[in-house]
PDB file of C-alpha atoms and ligand atoms in Angstrom:
ATOM      1  CA  MET E  16       0.062  -0.065  -0.101  1.00  0.00           C
ATOM      2  CA  ARG E  17       1.618   3.391  -1.110  1.00  0.00           C
ATOM      3  CA  LYS E  18       0.992   6.272   1.222  1.00  0.00           C
ATOM      4  CA  LYS E  19      -0.241   9.237  -0.886  1.00  0.00           C
ATOM      5  CA  ILE E  20       2.014  12.260  -0.989  1.00  0.00           C
ATOM      6  CA  ILE E  21       0.741  15.754  -1.769  1.00  0.00           C
ATOM      7  CA  ALA E  22       3.593  18.408  -2.157  1.00  0.00           C
ATOM      8  CA  GLY E  23       2.966  22.198  -2.855  1.00  0.00           C
ATOM      9  CA  ASN E  24       5.489  23.654  -5.231  1.00  0.00           C
ATOM     10  CA  TRP E  25       5.133  27.302  -4.445  1.00  0.00           C
ATOM     11  CA  LYS E  26       7.594  27.971  -7.311  1.00  0.00           C
ATOM     12  CA  MET E  27       8.888  31.773  -7.366  1.00  0.00           C
ATOM     13  CA  ASN E  28       6.032  32.879  -5.099  1.00  0.00           C
ATOM     14  CA  LYS E  29       5.877  34.203  -1.382  1.00  0.00           C
ATOM     15  CA  THR E  30       8.053  36.510   0.598  1.00  0.00           C
ATOM     16  CA  VAL E  31       8.806  35.349   4.060  1.00  0.00           C
ATOM     17  CA  ALA E  32       5.751  37.236   5.446  1.00  0.00           C
ATOM     18  CA  GLU E  33       3.419  35.586   3.022  1.00  0.00           C
ATOM     19  CA  ALA E  34       5.069  32.290   3.451  1.00  0.00           C
ATOM     20  CA  VAL E  35       4.439  32.464   7.107  1.00  0.00           C
ATOM     21  CA  ALA E  36       0.738  33.431   6.635  1.00  0.00           C
ATOM     22  CA  LEU E  37       0.222  30.468   4.157  1.00  0.00           C
ATOM     23  CA  VAL E  38       2.087  27.878   6.508  1.00  0.00           C
ATOM     24  CA  GLU E  39       0.081  29.118   9.562  1.00  0.00           C
ATOM     25  CA  GLY E  40      -3.134  28.547   7.502  1.00  0.00           C
ATOM     26  CA  LEU E  41      -1.967  25.040   6.437  1.00  0.00           C
ATOM     27  CA  LYS E  42      -1.286  23.995  10.203  1.00  0.00           C
ATOM     28  CA  ILE E  43      -4.692  24.705  11.225  1.00  0.00           C
ATOM     29  CA  ASP E  44      -5.936  21.519   9.147  1.00  0.00           C
ATOM     30  CA  LEU E  45      -2.713  19.643   8.455  1.00  0.00           C
ATOM     31  CA  ALA E  46      -0.490  19.904  11.396  1.00  0.00           C
ATOM     32  CA  ASP E  47      -1.380  16.405  12.555  1.00  0.00           C
ATOM     33  CA  CYS E  48      -2.158  14.952   9.302  1.00  0.00           C
ATOM     34  CA  MET E  49      -0.932  11.096   9.157  1.00  0.00           C
ATOM     35  CA  ASP E  50      -3.156   9.825   6.460  1.00  0.00           C
ATOM     36  CA  VAL E  51      -1.434  11.616   3.513  1.00  0.00           C
ATOM     37  CA  GLU E  52       2.149  12.786   3.496  1.00  0.00           C
ATOM     38  CA  VAL E  53       2.116  16.437   3.093  1.00  0.00           C
ATOM     39  CA  VAL E  54       5.191  18.409   1.811  1.00  0.00           C
ATOM     40  CA  VAL E  55       5.536  22.063   1.174  1.00  0.00           C
ATOM     41  CA  CYS E  56       8.381  23.509  -1.047  1.00  0.00           C
ATOM     42  CA  PRO E  57       8.826  27.231  -0.484  1.00  0.00           C
ATOM     43  CA  PRO E  58      11.453  29.374  -2.254  1.00  0.00           C
ATOM     44  CA  PHE E  59      14.873  29.108  -0.634  1.00  0.00           C
ATOM     45  CA  THR E  60      14.605  32.563   1.030  1.00  0.00           C
ATOM     46  CA  ALA E  61      11.627  31.245   2.947  1.00  0.00           C
ATOM     47  CA  LEU E  62      12.903  27.809   3.960  1.00  0.00           C
ATOM     48  CA  LYS E  63      14.453  28.694   7.277  1.00  0.00           C
ATOM     49  CA  THR E  64      11.274  30.388   8.471  1.00  0.00           C
ATOM     50  CA  VAL E  65       9.049  27.813   7.279  1.00  0.00           C
ATOM     51  CA  SER E  66      11.107  25.046   8.614  1.00  0.00           C
ATOM     52  CA  ASP E  67      10.871  26.689  12.183  1.00  0.00           C
ATOM     53  CA  LYS E  68       7.024  26.960  11.717  1.00  0.00           C
ATOM     54  CA  LEU E  69       6.760  23.437  10.924  1.00  0.00           C
ATOM     55  CA  GLU E  70       8.437  22.188  13.883  1.00  0.00           C
ATOM     56  CA  ASN E  71       6.505  19.522  15.836  1.00  0.00           C
ATOM     57  CA  THR E  72       4.121  19.061  13.040  1.00  0.00           C
ATOM     58  CA  GLN E  73       3.606  16.315  10.431  1.00  0.00           C
ATOM     59  CA  ILE E  74       4.226  18.603   7.459  1.00  0.00           C
ATOM     60  CA  LYS E  75       7.436  18.048   5.694  1.00  0.00           C
ATOM     61  CA  LEU E  76       9.827  20.560   4.116  1.00  0.00           C
ATOM     62  CA  GLY E  77      11.062  20.375   0.554  1.00  0.00           C
ATOM     63  CA  SER E  78      13.082  22.438  -1.698  1.00  0.00           C
ATOM     64  CA  GLN E  79      12.651  23.264  -5.445  1.00  0.00           C
ATOM     65  CA  ASN E  80      16.235  22.602  -6.449  1.00  0.00           C
ATOM     66  CA  MET E  81      19.707  21.463  -5.242  1.00  0.00           C
ATOM     67  CA  SER E  82      23.103  21.564  -6.503  1.00  0.00           C
ATOM     68  CA  SER E  83      24.845  18.383  -7.734  1.00  0.00           C
ATOM     69  CA  GLU E  84      28.017  19.581  -5.895  1.00  0.00           C
ATOM     70  CA  ASP E  85      29.077  19.536  -2.205  1.00  0.00           C
ATOM     71  CA  ASP E  86      30.505  23.061  -1.766  1.00  0.00           C
ATOM     72  CA  GLY E  87      32.695  25.571  -3.236  1.00  0.00           C
ATOM     73  CA  ALA E  88      32.739  28.014  -6.054  1.00  0.00           C
ATOM     74  CA  TYR E  89      29.355  27.536  -7.572  1.00  0.00           C
ATOM     75  CA  THR E  90      27.815  31.051  -7.445  1.00  0.00           C
ATOM     76  CA  GLY E  91      23.997  31.146  -6.909  1.00  0.00           C
ATOM     77  CA  GLU E  92      23.653  27.368  -5.976  1.00  0.00           C
ATOM     78  CA  ILE E  93      22.340  25.852  -2.886  1.00  0.00           C
ATOM     79  CA  SER E  94      23.951  22.516  -1.365  1.00  0.00           C
ATOM     80  CA  HIS E  95      22.579  19.457   0.366  1.00  0.00           C
ATOM     81  CA  THR E  96      24.322  20.439   3.447  1.00  0.00           C
ATOM     82  CA  MET E  97      22.596  23.813   3.507  1.00  0.00           C
ATOM     83  CA  LEU E  98      19.338  22.203   2.882  1.00  0.00           C
ATOM     84  CA  LYS E  99      19.673  19.497   5.633  1.00  0.00           C
ATOM     85  CA  GLU E 100      20.589  22.217   8.238  1.00  0.00           C
ATOM     86  CA  LEU E 101      17.136  23.496   7.590  1.00  0.00           C
ATOM     87  CA  PHE E 102      15.576  20.139   8.082  1.00  0.00           C
ATOM     88  CA  VAL E 103      14.662  19.901   4.340  1.00  0.00           C
ATOM     89  CA  LYS E 104      13.640  16.270   3.538  1.00  0.00           C
ATOM     90  CA  TYR E 105      12.540  16.332  -0.130  1.00  0.00           C
ATOM     91  CA  VAL E 106      14.119  18.146  -3.115  1.00  0.00           C
ATOM     92  CA  ILE E 107      12.236  18.628  -6.467  1.00  0.00           C
ATOM     93  CA  LEU E 108      14.487  17.876  -9.255  1.00  0.00           C
ATOM     94  CA  GLY E 109      14.354  18.225 -12.818  1.00  0.00           C
ATOM     95  CA  HIS E 110      10.993  20.216 -12.903  1.00  0.00           C
ATOM     96  CA  SER E 111       9.962  21.274 -16.571  1.00  0.00           C
ATOM     97  CA  GLU E 112      10.683  24.829 -15.683  1.00  0.00           C
ATOM     98  CA  ARG E 113      14.258  24.027 -14.933  1.00  0.00           C
ATOM     99  CA  ARG E 114      14.556  21.849 -18.034  1.00  0.00           C
ATOM    100  CA  GLU E 115      12.947  24.432 -20.239  1.00  0.00           C
ATOM    101  CA  TYR E 116      14.186  27.832 -18.973  1.00  0.00           C
ATOM    102  CA  TYR E 117      17.588  26.767 -17.387  1.00  0.00           C
ATOM    103  CA  LYS E 118      18.392  24.051 -19.883  1.00  0.00           C
ATOM    104  CA  GLU E 119      18.627  21.170 -17.222  1.00  0.00           C
ATOM    105  CA  THR E 120      19.337  17.815 -18.984  1.00  0.00           C
ATOM    106  CA  ASP E 121      18.727  14.403 -17.777  1.00  0.00           C
ATOM    107  CA  PHE E 122      22.515  14.229 -17.302  1.00  0.00           C
ATOM    108  CA  TRP E 123      22.270  16.938 -14.578  1.00  0.00           C
ATOM    109  CA  VAL E 124      19.055  15.763 -13.145  1.00  0.00           C
ATOM    110  CA  ASN E 125      20.632  12.320 -12.534  1.00  0.00           C
ATOM    111  CA  LYS E 126      23.694  13.786 -10.940  1.00  0.00           C
ATOM    112  CA  LYS E 127      21.451  15.841  -8.653  1.00  0.00           C
ATOM    113  CA  VAL E 128      19.269  12.571  -7.956  1.00  0.00           C
ATOM    114  CA  LYS E 129      22.452  10.673  -6.992  1.00  0.00           C
ATOM    115  CA  LYS E 130      23.698  13.300  -4.907  1.00  0.00           C
ATOM    116  CA  ALA E 131      20.434  13.742  -3.056  1.00  0.00           C
ATOM    117  CA  LEU E 132      20.158   9.922  -2.281  1.00  0.00           C
ATOM    118  CA  GLU E 133      23.867   9.697  -1.043  1.00  0.00           C
ATOM    119  CA  LYS E 134      22.974  12.475   1.476  1.00  0.00           C
ATOM    120  CA  ASN E 135      19.725  10.960   2.567  1.00  0.00           C
ATOM    121  CA  LEU E 136      17.474  13.647   0.840  1.00  0.00           C
ATOM    122  CA  ARG E 137      14.494  12.362  -1.062  1.00  0.00           C
ATOM    123  CA  PRO E 138      14.236  13.438  -4.551  1.00  0.00           C
ATOM    124  CA  ILE E 139      10.966  14.214  -6.372  1.00  0.00           C
ATOM    125  CA  VAL E 140      11.901  13.741  -9.998  1.00  0.00           C
ATOM    126  CA  CYS E 141       9.873  15.463 -12.525  1.00  0.00           C
ATOM    127  CA  VAL E 142       9.200  14.163 -16.101  1.00  0.00           C
ATOM    128  CA  GLY E 143       6.510  15.098 -18.712  1.00  0.00           C
ATOM    129  CA  GLU E 144       5.858  15.752 -22.260  1.00  0.00           C
ATOM    130  CA  LYS E 145       5.341  18.818 -24.065  1.00  0.00           C
ATOM    131  CA  LEU E 146       2.070  19.413 -26.109  1.00  0.00           C
ATOM    132  CA  GLU E 147       3.994  18.898 -29.449  1.00  0.00           C
ATOM    133  CA  ASP E 148       5.153  15.555 -28.200  1.00  0.00           C
ATOM    134  CA  ARG E 149       1.851  14.553 -27.276  1.00  0.00           C
ATOM    135  CA  GLU E 150       0.276  15.660 -30.567  1.00  0.00           C
ATOM    136  CA  ALA E 151       3.087  13.732 -32.511  1.00  0.00           C
ATOM    137  CA  GLY E 152       2.249  10.762 -30.529  1.00  0.00           C
ATOM    138  CA  ASN E 153       5.717  10.772 -28.703  1.00  0.00           C
ATOM    139  CA  THR E 154       4.509  10.899 -25.058  1.00  0.00           C
ATOM    140  CA  GLU E 155       5.861   7.519 -24.094  1.00  0.00           C
ATOM    141  CA  LYS E 156       9.194   8.039 -26.024  1.00  0.00           C
ATOM    142  CA  VAL E 157       9.805  11.276 -24.446  1.00  0.00           C
ATOM    143  CA  VAL E 158       8.831  10.101 -20.789  1.00  0.00           C
ATOM    144  CA  GLU E 159      10.631   6.934 -21.057  1.00  0.00           C
ATOM    145  CA  GLU E 160      13.804   8.766 -22.169  1.00  0.00           C
ATOM    146  CA  GLN E 161      13.574  11.068 -19.166  1.00  0.00           C
ATOM    147  CA  VAL E 162      12.830   8.412 -16.726  1.00  0.00           C
ATOM    148  CA  ARG E 163      15.734   6.243 -17.794  1.00  0.00           C
ATOM    149  CA  GLY E 164      18.007   9.155 -17.973  1.00  0.00           C
ATOM    150  CA  SER E 165      17.104  11.021 -14.873  1.00  0.00           C
ATOM    151  CA  LEU E 166      17.003   7.912 -12.775  1.00  0.00           C
ATOM    152  CA  ALA E 167      19.956   5.981 -14.308  1.00  0.00           C
ATOM    153  CA  ASP E 168      22.173   3.872 -12.023  1.00  0.00           C
ATOM    154  CA  ILE E 169      19.670   4.106  -9.083  1.00  0.00           C
ATOM    155  CA  THR E 170      19.308   0.847  -7.331  1.00  0.00           C
ATOM    156  CA  ALA E 171      16.110  -0.974  -6.321  1.00  0.00           C
ATOM    157  CA  ALA E 172      16.857  -0.301  -2.519  1.00  0.00           C
ATOM    158  CA  GLN E 173      17.494   3.395  -3.327  1.00  0.00           C
ATOM    159  CA  PHE E 174      14.019   3.775  -5.202  1.00  0.00           C
ATOM    160  CA  GLU E 175      12.437   3.417  -1.729  1.00  0.00           C
ATOM    161  CA  ASN E 176      13.405   7.066  -1.239  1.00  0.00           C
ATOM    162  CA  VAL E 177      12.452   8.420  -4.767  1.00  0.00           C
ATOM    163  CA  VAL E 178       9.246   9.965  -5.747  1.00  0.00           C
ATOM    164  CA  VAL E 179       8.394  10.522  -9.366  1.00  0.00           C
ATOM    165  CA  ALA E 180       6.137  13.579 -10.607  1.00  0.00           C
ATOM    166  CA  TYR E 181       4.403  13.046 -13.826  1.00  0.00           C
ATOM    167  CA  GLU E 182       3.845  16.614 -15.000  1.00  0.00           C
ATOM    168  CA  PRO E 183       2.662  17.064 -18.605  1.00  0.00           C
ATOM    169  CA  VAL E 184       4.096  20.437 -19.682  1.00  0.00           C
ATOM    170  CA  TRP E 185       0.902  21.283 -21.531  1.00  0.00           C
ATOM    171  CA  ALA E 186      -1.149  21.041 -18.296  1.00  0.00           C
ATOM    172  CA  ILE E 187       1.248  23.096 -16.037  1.00  0.00           C
ATOM    173  CA  GLY E 188      -0.496  26.445 -15.046  1.00  0.00           C
ATOM    174  CA  THR E 189      -2.671  26.265 -18.055  1.00  0.00           C
ATOM    175  CA  GLY E 190      -5.995  25.139 -16.331  1.00  0.00           C
ATOM    176  CA  LYS E 191      -5.922  22.029 -18.674  1.00  0.00           C
ATOM    177  CA  THR E 192      -5.693  19.006 -16.718  1.00  0.00           C
ATOM    178  CA  ALA E 193      -4.782  15.520 -18.116  1.00  0.00           C
ATOM    179  CA  THR E 194      -7.900  13.382 -17.875  1.00  0.00           C
ATOM    180  CA  SER E 195      -7.660  10.750 -15.096  1.00  0.00           C
ATOM    181  CA  GLU E 196      -7.563   8.213 -17.910  1.00  0.00           C
ATOM    182  CA  GLN E 197      -4.734   9.998 -19.722  1.00  0.00           C
ATOM    183  CA  ALA E 198      -2.739  10.471 -16.531  1.00  0.00           C
ATOM    184  CA  GLN E 199      -3.292   6.985 -15.325  1.00  0.00           C
ATOM    185  CA  GLU E 200      -2.010   5.570 -18.534  1.00  0.00           C
ATOM    186  CA  VAL E 201       1.267   7.331 -18.349  1.00  0.00           C
ATOM    187  CA  HIS E 202       1.711   6.518 -14.649  1.00  0.00           C
ATOM    188  CA  LYS E 203       1.262   2.851 -15.291  1.00  0.00           C
ATOM    189  CA  PHE E 204       3.710   3.255 -18.150  1.00  0.00           C
ATOM    190  CA  ILE E 205       6.284   4.729 -16.010  1.00  0.00           C
ATOM    191  CA  ARG E 206       5.861   2.044 -13.445  1.00  0.00           C
ATOM    192  CA  SER E 207       6.478  -0.488 -16.011  1.00  0.00           C
ATOM    193  CA  ILE E 208       9.844   1.254 -17.160  1.00  0.00           C
ATOM    194  CA  ILE E 209      10.858   1.225 -13.522  1.00  0.00           C
ATOM    195  CA  ALA E 210      10.141  -2.481 -13.200  1.00  0.00           C
ATOM    196  CA  ASP E 211      12.179  -3.015 -16.330  1.00  0.00           C
ATOM    197  CA  MET E 212      14.910  -0.799 -14.723  1.00  0.00           C
ATOM    198  CA  VAL E 213      15.142  -2.272 -11.228  1.00  0.00           C
ATOM    199  CA  GLY E 214      12.343  -4.973 -10.783  1.00  0.00           C
ATOM    200  CA  GLN E 215       8.729  -5.222  -9.963  1.00  0.00           C
ATOM    201  CA  LYS E 216       9.002  -4.887  -6.217  1.00  0.00           C
ATOM    202  CA  ALA E 217      10.710  -1.493  -6.330  1.00  0.00           C
ATOM    203  CA  ALA E 218       8.235  -0.365  -9.038  1.00  0.00           C
ATOM    204  CA  ASP E 219       5.289  -1.501  -6.891  1.00  0.00           C
ATOM    205  CA  GLY E 220       6.604   0.452  -3.956  1.00  0.00           C
ATOM    206  CA  LEU E 221       7.359   3.760  -6.024  1.00  0.00           C
ATOM    207  CA  ARG E 222       4.910   6.697  -5.492  1.00  0.00           C
ATOM    208  CA  ILE E 223       4.186   8.530  -8.667  1.00  0.00           C
ATOM    209  CA  GLN E 224       2.467  11.928  -8.222  1.00  0.00           C
ATOM    210  CA  TYR E 225       0.601  13.778 -10.959  1.00  0.00           C
ATOM    211  CA  GLY E 226       1.142  17.550 -11.571  1.00  0.00           C
ATOM    212  CA  GLY E 227      -0.478  19.982 -13.941  1.00  0.00           C
ATOM    213  CA  SER E 228      -3.536  22.158 -12.939  1.00  0.00           C
ATOM    214  CA  MET E 229      -4.467  19.885 -10.122  1.00  0.00           C
ATOM    215  CA  LYS E 230      -6.945  21.332  -7.903  1.00  0.00           C
ATOM    216  CA  ALA E 231      -9.660  20.509  -5.271  1.00  0.00           C
ATOM    217  CA  ALA E 232     -12.275  20.029  -7.920  1.00  0.00           C
ATOM    218  CA  ASN E 233     -10.269  17.276  -9.965  1.00  0.00           C
ATOM    219  CA  ALA E 234      -8.049  15.843  -7.193  1.00  0.00           C
ATOM    220  CA  LYS E 235     -10.588  13.080  -6.082  1.00  0.00           C
ATOM    221  CA  GLU E 236     -10.786  11.569  -9.485  1.00  0.00           C
ATOM    222  CA  LEU E 237      -7.216  11.790 -10.427  1.00  0.00           C
ATOM    223  CA  LEU E 238      -6.128  10.474  -6.926  1.00  0.00           C
ATOM    224  CA  SER E 239      -8.480   7.450  -7.091  1.00  0.00           C
ATOM    225  CA  GLN E 240      -6.549   6.106 -10.169  1.00  0.00           C
ATOM    226  CA  PRO E 241      -4.575   2.861  -9.346  1.00  0.00           C
ATOM    227  CA  ASP E 242      -1.210   4.284 -10.220  1.00  0.00           C
ATOM    228  CA  ILE E 243      -1.597   7.894  -9.057  1.00  0.00           C
ATOM    229  CA  ASP E 244      -0.175   8.157  -5.725  1.00  0.00           C
ATOM    230  CA  GLY E 245      -0.225  11.916  -5.015  1.00  0.00           C
ATOM    231  CA  GLY E 246       0.217  15.214  -6.622  1.00  0.00           C
ATOM    232  CA  LEU E 247       2.547  18.044  -7.182  1.00  0.00           C
ATOM    233  CA  ILE E 248       0.762  21.236  -6.892  1.00  0.00           C
ATOM    234  CA  GLY E 249       1.596  24.656  -8.197  1.00  0.00           C
ATOM    235  CA  GLY E 250      -1.111  27.335  -8.280  1.00  0.00           C
ATOM    236  CA  ALA E 251      -3.556  25.598  -6.023  1.00  0.00           C
ATOM    237  CA  ALA E 252      -0.875  25.280  -3.387  1.00  0.00           C
ATOM    238  CA  LEU E 253      -0.570  29.131  -2.977  1.00  0.00           C
ATOM    239  CA  ASP E 254      -3.859  29.318  -1.096  1.00  0.00           C
ATOM    240  CA  ALA E 255      -4.193  27.484   2.353  1.00  0.00           C
ATOM    241  CA  ARG E 256      -7.959  26.396   1.653  1.00  0.00           C
ATOM    242  CA  SER E 257      -7.545  25.046  -1.743  1.00  0.00           C
ATOM    243  CA  PHE E 258      -4.309  23.189  -0.830  1.00  0.00           C
ATOM    244  CA  ILE E 259      -5.812  21.703   2.131  1.00  0.00           C
ATOM    245  CA  ASP E 260      -8.897  20.624   0.136  1.00  0.00           C
ATOM    246  CA  ILE E 261      -6.669  18.699  -2.320  1.00  0.00           C
ATOM    247  CA  VAL E 262      -4.897  16.873   0.540  1.00  0.00           C
ATOM    248  CA  LYS E 263      -8.310  16.035   1.996  1.00  0.00           C
ATOM    249  CA  ALA E 264      -9.344  14.463  -1.482  1.00  0.00           C
ATOM    250  CA  GLY E 265      -6.278  12.254  -0.930  1.00  0.00           C
ATOM    251  CA  MET E 266      -7.505  10.799   2.369  1.00  0.00           C
TER     252      MET E 266
HETATM  253  P1  13P V 311       0.180  24.043 -11.559  1.00  0.00           P
HETATM  254  O1  13P V 311      -0.493  23.263 -10.536  1.00  0.00           O
HETATM  255  O2  13P V 311       0.138  25.524 -11.273  1.00  0.00           O
HETATM  256  O3  13P V 311      -0.352  23.621 -13.036  1.00  0.00           O
HETATM  257  O4  13P V 311       1.588  23.548 -11.488  1.00  0.00           O
HETATM  258  C1  13P V 311       2.096  22.280 -11.581  1.00  0.00           C
HETATM  259  C2  13P V 311       3.399  22.248 -11.194  1.00  0.00           C
HETATM  260  O5  13P V 311       4.319  22.482 -12.150  1.00  0.00           O
HETATM  261  C3  13P V 311       3.948  21.735  -9.932  1.00  0.00           C
HETATM  262  O6  13P V 311       5.329  21.510 -10.020  1.00  0.00           O
END
């Protein structure tokens, strides 16, 4: 039985003051939530404050990126040591916005995934096709390449600490959600690739989140699909009420 995991990716939103207001709102309903694993991923500048606010709650902290290096001359980067000091547990890696705007390739995502696992951080590894890929009938080809590339050389045992997020790029921030059937089909496909890579047992234990215009109104149907084990939420995670309602849909 895979425990559902709902994560809020706040992206480049929320000042420290706004982050405090949001997390205080979330705590009212979710501080003791055990049925679903709840994660919030604020921008780096709000991590410390949010971390302090989450002390003694069940809500876990995630970051939106992480360097593949340990320390040193890497201007603008944030290391695993810095994140762990703030009690960060999850790191989103290979988000489509990083792939698209900052040219992150599977090679670099894979380097970061390996570093995260080596340092006991749990990667949320994002994959997903663009609209043109889907329209050309290349969804499976593109997703398979990202899964195999981003997760290369990860062992079955390490997979216990990995979460994959399927985020069709055409559904992100567009209001267009994949139908539950479309999403389920790709989730099942991703699980079959993992089974081929590291075996059925690791594949069966892997949690695969859906992301892309997920909101309270469509969450229940998506989350009731057999291979959809949670959500990675953008816009709807910026408001306490709507995020709480999505978490409740996963209970
Ligand atoms: P939206 O929920 O705003 O579509 O964003 C999804 C996403 O990219 C989460 O990482």
